[in-house]
PDB file of C-alpha atoms in Angstrom:
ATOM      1  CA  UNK E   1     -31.539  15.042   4.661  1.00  0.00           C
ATOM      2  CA  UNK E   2     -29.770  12.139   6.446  1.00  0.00           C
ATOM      3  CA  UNK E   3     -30.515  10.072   3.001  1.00  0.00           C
ATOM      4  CA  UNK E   4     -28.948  12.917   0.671  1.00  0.00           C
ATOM      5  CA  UNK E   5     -25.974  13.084   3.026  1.00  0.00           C
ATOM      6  CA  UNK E   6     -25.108   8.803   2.427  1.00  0.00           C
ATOM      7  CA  UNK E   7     -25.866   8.940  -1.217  1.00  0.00           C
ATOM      8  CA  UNK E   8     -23.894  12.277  -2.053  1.00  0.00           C
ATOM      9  CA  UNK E   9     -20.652  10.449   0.068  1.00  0.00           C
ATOM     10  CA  UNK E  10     -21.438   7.153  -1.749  1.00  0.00           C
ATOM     11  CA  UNK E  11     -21.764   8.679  -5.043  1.00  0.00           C
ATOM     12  CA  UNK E  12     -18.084  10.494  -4.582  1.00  0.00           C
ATOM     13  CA  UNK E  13     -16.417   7.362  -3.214  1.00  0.00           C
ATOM     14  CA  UNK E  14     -17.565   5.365  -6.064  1.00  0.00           C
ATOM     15  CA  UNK E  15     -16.440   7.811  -8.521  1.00  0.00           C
ATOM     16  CA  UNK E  16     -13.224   7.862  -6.767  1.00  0.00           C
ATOM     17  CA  UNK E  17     -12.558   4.092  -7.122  1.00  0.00           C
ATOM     18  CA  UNK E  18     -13.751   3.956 -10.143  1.00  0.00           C
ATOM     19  CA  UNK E  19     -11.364   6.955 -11.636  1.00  0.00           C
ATOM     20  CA  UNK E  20      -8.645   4.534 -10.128  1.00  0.00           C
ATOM     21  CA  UNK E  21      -8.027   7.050  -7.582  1.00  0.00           C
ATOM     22  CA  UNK E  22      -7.825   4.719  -4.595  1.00  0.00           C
ATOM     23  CA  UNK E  23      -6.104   7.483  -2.525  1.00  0.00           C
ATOM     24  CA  UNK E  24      -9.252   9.279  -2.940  1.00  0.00           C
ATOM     25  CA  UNK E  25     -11.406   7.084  -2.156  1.00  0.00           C
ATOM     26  CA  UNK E  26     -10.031   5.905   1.265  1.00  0.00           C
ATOM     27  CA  UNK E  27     -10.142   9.299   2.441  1.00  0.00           C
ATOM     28  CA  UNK E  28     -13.801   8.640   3.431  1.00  0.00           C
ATOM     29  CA  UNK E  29     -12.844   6.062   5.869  1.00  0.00           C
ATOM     30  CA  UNK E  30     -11.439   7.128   8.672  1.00  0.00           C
ATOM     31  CA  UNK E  31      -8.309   5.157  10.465  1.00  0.00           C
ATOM     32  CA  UNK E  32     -10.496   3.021  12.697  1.00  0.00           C
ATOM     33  CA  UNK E  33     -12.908   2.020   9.889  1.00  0.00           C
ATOM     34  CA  UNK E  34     -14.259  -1.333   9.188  1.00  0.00           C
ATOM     35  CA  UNK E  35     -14.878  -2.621   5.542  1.00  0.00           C
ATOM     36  CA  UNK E  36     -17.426  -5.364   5.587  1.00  0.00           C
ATOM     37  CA  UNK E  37     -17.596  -6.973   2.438  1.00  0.00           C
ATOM     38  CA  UNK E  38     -19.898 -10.064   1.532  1.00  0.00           C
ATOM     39  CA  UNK E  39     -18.609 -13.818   1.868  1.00  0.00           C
ATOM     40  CA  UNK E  40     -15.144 -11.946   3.101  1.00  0.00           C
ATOM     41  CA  UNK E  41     -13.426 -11.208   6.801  1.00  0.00           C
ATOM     42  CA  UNK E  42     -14.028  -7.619   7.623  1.00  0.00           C
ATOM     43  CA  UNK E  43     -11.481  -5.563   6.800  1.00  0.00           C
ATOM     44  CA  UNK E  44      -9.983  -3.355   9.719  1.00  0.00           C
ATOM     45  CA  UNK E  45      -7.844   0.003   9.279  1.00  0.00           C
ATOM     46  CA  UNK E  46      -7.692   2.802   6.943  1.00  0.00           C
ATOM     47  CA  UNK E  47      -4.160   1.257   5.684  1.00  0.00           C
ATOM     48  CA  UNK E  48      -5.825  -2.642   5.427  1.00  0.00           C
ATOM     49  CA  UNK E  49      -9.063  -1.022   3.313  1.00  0.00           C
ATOM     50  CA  UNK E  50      -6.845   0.613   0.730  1.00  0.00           C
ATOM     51  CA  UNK E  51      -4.781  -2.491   0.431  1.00  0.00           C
ATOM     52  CA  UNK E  52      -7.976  -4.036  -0.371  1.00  0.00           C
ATOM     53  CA  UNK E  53      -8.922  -1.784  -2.527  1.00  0.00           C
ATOM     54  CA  UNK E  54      -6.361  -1.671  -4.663  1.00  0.00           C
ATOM     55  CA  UNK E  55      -5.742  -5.585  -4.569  1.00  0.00           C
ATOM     56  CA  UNK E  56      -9.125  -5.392  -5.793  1.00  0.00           C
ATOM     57  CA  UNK E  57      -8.348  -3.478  -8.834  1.00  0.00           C
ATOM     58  CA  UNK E  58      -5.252  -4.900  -9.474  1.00  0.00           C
ATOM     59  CA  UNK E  59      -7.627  -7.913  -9.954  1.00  0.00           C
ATOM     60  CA  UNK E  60      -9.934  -6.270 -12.493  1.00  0.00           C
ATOM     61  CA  UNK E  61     -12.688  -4.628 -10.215  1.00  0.00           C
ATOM     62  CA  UNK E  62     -12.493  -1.576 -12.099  1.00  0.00           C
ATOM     63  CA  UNK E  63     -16.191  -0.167 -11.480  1.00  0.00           C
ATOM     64  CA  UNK E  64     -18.304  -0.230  -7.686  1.00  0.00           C
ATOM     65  CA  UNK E  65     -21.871   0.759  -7.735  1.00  0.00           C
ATOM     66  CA  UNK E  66     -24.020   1.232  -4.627  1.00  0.00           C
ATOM     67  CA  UNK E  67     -27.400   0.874  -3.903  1.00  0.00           C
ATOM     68  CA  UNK E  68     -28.650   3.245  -0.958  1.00  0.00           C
TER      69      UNK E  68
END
Protein backbone atom coordinates (compact mmCIF):
# COMPACT_ATOMS: atom_id res chain seq x y z
CA UNK A 1 0.00 0.00 0.00
CA UNK A 2 2.76 2.27 1.41
CA UNK A 3 4.72 1.40 -2.06
CA UNK A 4 1.60 2.37 -4.35
CA UNK A 5 1.19 5.54 -2.31
CA UNK A 6 5.31 6.82 -3.26
CA UNK A 7 5.08 5.67 -6.79
CA UNK A 8 1.49 7.14 -7.61
CA UNK A 9 3.02 10.78 -5.94
CA UNK A 10 6.29 10.19 -7.88
CA UNK A 11 4.65 9.34 -11.02
CA UNK A 12 2.44 12.81 -10.82
CA UNK A 13 5.41 14.96 -9.82
CA UNK A 14 7.39 13.75 -12.66
CA UNK A 15 4.70 14.32 -15.06
CA UNK A 16 4.35 17.68 -13.64
CA UNK A 17 8.00 18.73 -14.30
CA UNK A 18 8.12 17.24 -17.18
CA UNK A 19 4.79 19.10 -18.72
CA UNK A 20 6.94 22.22 -17.65
CA UNK A 21 4.50 22.82 -15.03
CA UNK A 22 6.93 23.60 -12.23
CA UNK A 23 4.09 25.21 -10.17
CA UNK A 24 2.67 21.85 -10.15
CA UNK A 25 5.14 20.06 -9.30
CA UNK A 26 6.32 21.92 -6.11
CA UNK A 27 3.02 21.55 -4.72
CA UNK A 28 4.16 18.12 -3.41
CA UNK A 29 6.73 19.62 -1.25
CA UNK A 30 5.64 21.18 1.46
CA UNK A 31 7.31 24.69 2.80
CA UNK A 32 9.80 23.02 5.11
CA UNK A 33 10.94 20.44 2.50
CA UNK A 34 14.40 19.42 1.73
CA UNK A 35 15.56 18.56 -1.91
CA UNK A 36 18.59 16.36 -1.78
CA UNK A 37 20.05 16.04 -4.99
CA UNK A 38 23.34 14.02 -5.85
CA UNK A 39 26.93 15.75 -5.88
CA UNK A 40 24.72 19.10 -4.88
CA UNK A 41 23.97 21.11 -1.34
CA UNK A 42 20.52 20.19 -0.24
CA UNK A 43 18.14 22.39 -1.18
CA UNK A 44 15.91 23.93 1.70
CA UNK A 45 12.31 25.61 1.26
CA UNK A 46 9.40 25.19 -0.90
CA UNK A 47 10.44 28.72 -2.60
CA UNK A 48 14.50 27.49 -2.93
CA UNK A 49 13.17 23.88 -4.61
CA UNK A 50 11.15 25.61 -7.29
CA UNK A 51 13.97 27.97 -7.99
CA UNK A 52 15.84 24.90 -8.56
CA UNK A 53 13.62 23.48 -10.47
CA UNK A 54 13.09 25.77 -12.84
CA UNK A 55 16.90 26.83 -13.05
CA UNK A 56 17.05 23.34 -13.91
CA UNK A 57 14.91 23.56 -16.89
CA UNK A 58 15.92 26.71 -17.93
CA UNK A 59 19.17 24.66 -18.35
CA UNK A 60 17.69 21.92 -20.54
CA UNK A 61 16.50 19.26 -17.90
CA UNK A 62 13.36 18.90 -19.60
CA UNK A 63 12.43 15.16 -18.52
CA UNK A 64 12.94 13.48 -14.55
CA UNK A 65 12.38 9.84 -14.17
CA UNK A 66 12.33 8.00 -10.84
CA UNK A 67 13.12 4.78 -9.80
CA UNK A 68 11.07 3.59 -6.61
Amino acid sequence: MIEQEIRGVTKRFAEAYNRGNVAAAVEFYTKDAKFLHPNMEIVSGKQAIKEFLETGRALGLRRINFEV
